[in-house]
XYZ file of C-alpha atoms in Angstrom:
303
model
C -7.778 -6.924 -62.856
C -8.227 -6.856 -59.098
C -5.515 -8.720 -57.233
C -6.910 -10.730 -54.332
C -4.915 -10.243 -51.113
C -4.645 -13.384 -49.019
C -5.084 -12.875 -45.269
C -2.003 -13.599 -43.188
C -2.780 -16.817 -41.252
C -0.552 -15.620 -38.435
C -2.370 -12.306 -38.131
C -1.109 -8.789 -37.521
C 1.723 -7.618 -35.257
C -0.299 -7.863 -32.039
C -1.472 -11.422 -32.753
C 2.007 -12.489 -33.808
C 3.453 -11.120 -30.577
C 0.890 -13.068 -28.523
C 1.663 -16.212 -30.502
C 5.402 -15.753 -29.964
C 4.841 -15.479 -26.227
C 2.700 -18.620 -26.170
C 5.353 -20.563 -28.076
C 8.306 -19.294 -26.050
C 8.246 -21.798 -23.187
C 5.612 -24.510 -23.664
C 5.112 -27.561 -21.510
C 5.768 -30.890 -23.269
C 3.760 -33.971 -22.286
C 5.303 -37.394 -22.946
C 4.364 -41.031 -22.440
C 6.786 -43.043 -20.230
C 8.080 -45.307 -22.991
C 11.568 -46.586 -23.771
C 13.866 -44.012 -25.359
C 11.810 -40.950 -24.470
C 14.449 -39.487 -22.138
C 17.099 -39.734 -24.870
C 14.661 -38.092 -27.292
C 14.051 -35.264 -24.835
C 17.780 -34.672 -24.419
C 18.274 -34.717 -28.188
C 15.417 -32.421 -29.179
C 14.003 -30.279 -26.349
C 15.421 -27.028 -24.966
C 17.576 -27.427 -21.867
C 15.532 -27.075 -18.705
C 12.184 -27.393 -20.481
C 9.110 -28.462 -18.532
C 8.319 -32.090 -19.403
C 5.275 -33.789 -17.896
C 5.074 -37.597 -17.804
C 1.717 -39.340 -18.058
C 0.511 -42.152 -15.823
C -0.057 -45.483 -17.547
C -3.170 -47.391 -16.365
C -1.770 -50.628 -17.751
C 1.833 -50.390 -16.490
C 1.329 -48.708 -13.124
C 3.186 -45.756 -11.601
C 6.767 -47.052 -11.808
C 7.493 -46.129 -15.463
C 6.225 -42.611 -14.779
C 8.434 -42.257 -11.726
C 11.544 -43.657 -13.422
C 11.073 -41.442 -16.467
C 10.531 -38.329 -14.352
C 13.598 -39.099 -12.242
C 15.723 -39.587 -15.364
C 14.438 -36.344 -16.919
C 15.197 -34.436 -13.713
C 18.715 -35.892 -13.694
C 19.164 -34.469 -17.205
C 18.199 -31.010 -15.991
C 14.585 -30.876 -17.148
C 11.748 -29.533 -15.009
C 10.092 -32.934 -14.742
C 6.427 -33.167 -13.729
C 5.167 -36.712 -13.099
C 1.437 -37.369 -13.281
C 0.178 -38.908 -10.062
C -3.069 -40.838 -10.582
C -5.509 -41.405 -7.734
C -6.065 -44.937 -9.013
C -2.366 -45.716 -8.465
C -1.583 -44.042 -5.135
C -2.920 -44.206 -1.582
C -2.186 -43.016 1.934
C 0.422 -45.755 2.419
C 2.251 -45.435 -0.890
C 2.142 -41.650 -1.384
C 4.748 -40.765 1.300
C 7.236 -43.118 -0.371
C 6.488 -41.568 -3.744
C 6.931 -38.031 -2.451
C 10.230 -38.980 -0.807
C 11.487 -40.259 -4.165
C 10.452 -37.011 -5.811
C 12.276 -34.977 -3.201
C 15.432 -37.063 -3.641
C 15.253 -36.494 -7.407
C 14.793 -32.749 -6.957
C 11.323 -32.795 -8.529
C 9.292 -29.784 -7.454
C 5.981 -30.195 -9.274
C 3.417 -32.942 -9.852
C 0.174 -33.212 -11.787
C -2.693 -34.744 -9.797
C -5.308 -36.630 -11.819
C -8.065 -39.114 -11.098
C -6.646 -41.560 -13.608
C -8.138 -44.467 -15.465
C -8.522 -47.939 -14.013
C -6.177 -50.587 -15.363
C -7.618 -52.612 -18.254
C -9.980 -55.232 -16.861
C -9.926 -53.607 -13.437
C -13.293 -51.926 -12.936
C -12.576 -50.274 -9.622
C -14.292 -46.971 -10.235
C -17.096 -46.509 -7.698
C -15.720 -49.095 -5.309
C -14.732 -48.194 -1.784
C -11.176 -47.249 -0.889
C -10.688 -50.538 0.922
C -11.991 -52.519 -2.050
C -9.604 -50.655 -4.320
C -6.562 -51.574 -2.313
C -6.476 -48.277 -0.438
C -5.930 -46.048 -3.385
C -7.480 -42.593 -3.393
C -11.060 -42.246 -4.551
C -10.405 -39.380 -6.960
C -8.030 -36.615 -7.969
C -9.418 -34.215 -5.390
C -8.628 -36.602 -2.533
C -5.143 -37.172 -3.965
C -4.555 -33.415 -4.252
C -5.482 -32.913 -0.600
C -3.051 -35.654 0.448
C -0.201 -34.204 -1.644
C -0.819 -30.796 -0.129
C -0.742 -32.288 3.372
C 2.316 -34.516 2.884
C 4.322 -32.354 0.483
C 3.308 -28.728 0.999
C 6.421 -27.512 -0.812
C 5.319 -29.107 -4.109
C 3.592 -27.251 -6.910
C 0.537 -29.205 -8.023
C -1.212 -28.893 -11.367
C -4.761 -30.102 -11.960
C -6.659 -30.879 -15.172
C -9.417 -28.797 -16.698
C -11.894 -29.836 -19.372
C -12.888 -27.184 -21.934
C -15.342 -29.614 -23.512
C -16.468 -31.419 -20.389
C -15.714 -34.981 -19.352
C -16.918 -38.230 -20.862
C -18.234 -39.665 -17.585
C -18.413 -36.794 -15.061
C -21.483 -34.492 -15.178
C -20.712 -30.836 -15.873
C -21.997 -29.624 -12.496
C -19.850 -32.110 -10.568
C -16.830 -31.283 -12.738
C -17.231 -27.546 -12.117
C -17.634 -28.006 -8.376
C -14.595 -30.254 -8.156
C -12.385 -27.822 -10.085
C -13.626 -24.944 -7.927
C -12.403 -26.769 -4.826
C -9.158 -27.965 -6.413
C -7.974 -24.523 -7.509
C -7.877 -23.451 -3.864
C -4.936 -25.843 -3.396
C -3.476 -26.114 -6.895
C -0.723 -24.176 -8.651
C -2.002 -24.259 -12.227
C -4.736 -25.703 -14.456
C -3.890 -27.620 -17.640
C -6.609 -27.911 -20.258
C -7.496 -31.212 -21.841
C -6.743 -31.554 -25.546
C -9.132 -29.387 -27.560
C -9.174 -28.441 -31.239
C -11.434 -25.397 -30.999
C -9.651 -22.191 -29.881
C -12.910 -20.396 -29.075
C -14.014 -23.238 -26.791
C -10.654 -23.137 -24.993
C -10.730 -19.383 -24.514
C -14.382 -19.379 -23.438
C -13.591 -22.026 -20.818
C -10.479 -20.186 -19.578
C -12.349 -16.882 -19.539
C -15.092 -18.477 -17.467
C -12.541 -19.595 -14.883
C -11.129 -16.092 -14.734
C -14.597 -14.549 -14.442
C -15.312 -16.889 -11.524
C -12.356 -15.396 -9.681
C -9.688 -17.999 -10.408
C -6.228 -16.449 -10.671
C -4.085 -19.548 -11.338
C -2.141 -19.879 -14.600
C -4.147 -21.753 -17.240
C -2.358 -23.724 -19.964
C -4.178 -24.529 -23.188
C -3.849 -28.163 -24.286
C -2.546 -28.252 -27.851
C -1.687 -31.346 -29.919
C 1.899 -31.529 -31.071
C 3.002 -32.359 -34.600
C 2.029 -35.970 -34.070
C 0.766 -38.635 -36.424
C -2.730 -37.643 -37.534
C -4.018 -41.205 -37.225
C -2.749 -41.455 -33.648
C -4.138 -38.050 -32.817
C -7.613 -38.871 -34.132
C -7.632 -42.176 -32.277
C -6.626 -40.637 -28.935
C -8.888 -37.598 -29.380
C -11.878 -39.867 -29.838
C -10.949 -41.930 -26.800
C -10.598 -38.989 -24.412
C -13.728 -37.221 -25.606
C -13.010 -34.192 -27.705
C -15.896 -34.846 -30.022
C -17.241 -31.290 -30.056
C -14.019 -29.817 -31.325
C -13.617 -32.598 -33.840
C -17.075 -31.593 -35.085
C -15.750 -28.010 -35.144
C -12.988 -29.170 -37.437
C -15.455 -31.080 -39.567
C -17.649 -27.981 -39.908
C -15.045 -26.484 -42.241
C -16.352 -26.446 -45.806
C -13.309 -28.287 -47.096
C -13.746 -31.205 -44.691
C -10.890 -30.307 -42.400
C -11.239 -33.462 -40.310
C -10.865 -35.661 -43.367
C -7.794 -33.720 -44.387
C -6.438 -34.049 -40.863
C -6.693 -37.798 -41.075
C -5.108 -37.923 -44.510
C -2.180 -35.568 -44.022
C -0.080 -38.053 -42.126
C 0.981 -35.556 -39.493
C -1.056 -32.894 -37.703
C -0.049 -29.241 -38.129
C -0.873 -27.322 -34.917
C -0.284 -23.906 -36.525
C -3.933 -22.960 -37.260
C -5.012 -23.872 -33.732
C -2.119 -21.981 -32.121
C -2.785 -18.963 -34.343
C -6.481 -19.161 -33.481
C -5.699 -19.061 -29.778
C -3.512 -16.014 -30.285
C -6.100 -14.281 -32.465
C -8.986 -14.701 -30.040
C -7.020 -14.265 -26.827
C -8.351 -11.271 -24.889
C -6.846 -10.231 -21.601
C -4.338 -13.066 -21.344
C -6.735 -15.736 -20.100
C -4.308 -18.413 -21.328
C -0.850 -18.305 -19.750
C 0.876 -20.739 -22.089
C 0.686 -23.940 -24.113
C 0.747 -27.545 -22.958
C 1.840 -29.624 -25.946
C 0.484 -33.175 -26.081
C 3.401 -34.581 -28.053
C 2.446 -38.302 -28.107
C 6.244 -38.691 -27.970
C 6.741 -37.011 -31.355
C 9.303 -34.716 -29.719
C 11.543 -34.081 -32.721
C 8.640 -33.222 -35.015
C 6.864 -31.095 -32.422
C 9.970 -29.123 -31.510
C 10.877 -28.607 -35.178
C 7.356 -27.224 -35.731
C 7.658 -24.857 -32.745
C 11.065 -23.527 -33.778
C 10.076 -23.046 -37.410
C 6.938 -21.158 -36.427
C 8.866 -18.968 -34.001
C 11.404 -18.235 -36.744
C 8.595 -17.210 -39.132
C 7.169 -14.908 -36.489
C 10.517 -13.360 -35.663
C 11.536 -12.918 -39.287
C 8.223 -11.328 -40.247
C 7.440 -13.992 -42.819
C 3.872 -13.280 -43.897
C 3.820 -16.051 -46.480
């Protein structure tokens, strides 16, 4: 009788070493909701990088307050600044608050309009003197706060409303002033690595972080993934013979291990510098997942 040997899902020594490095110091993205600072203190490593999203519905204040509170607790807090929420008049005040709080990095995004507020495409004056887009915001941050590190978003699968050519041109100009690029959520490791490799081939030398879902509720993850436009990688999941997408929705909580292992397996030349975990505020579950996986890798558990 021939005994069938099951392949190690975490790969050989080289892949496991790459995966350990990716998991060592991830970035954690949170939503600025009540209790999230206490959760971060309770569950995340001291001094971890925690980025705070901008809420179209609630405005910039919750993001600022959360980032200030995280910084006071010793975290490397990174507030998202949205072009739809900041302008030439308000940005200096915002940057002064960041300096007072000891915050050294921001993430500049275009941002969504508030619900019921269709301001996209309107002039700056019509929009209450907010910036037109993330590129204009980035230029203003660079001019007013040159000491700040500034991250910008990248889109491995493209953008729902921005044509690919315009998106590529915008990113090409942004990276000249940015400090790092953070990939949008994507479920297909080959798509992520192809995108990051393309940036590197084009001469970009900034660190690139792969956007990875945390161990969040599967139902929440599917809902948000559909809203932000990761359809191609969801189809990638669905292409699995066992109906992976259906299983994802039924498991209750998403397991990021296969995606993280896939990134490590296909990584060639270090095109991805690290992981950006979209936690959806499931900090305890996401951090437990990361620590357990690191322990498996360090203990040589090939089960």
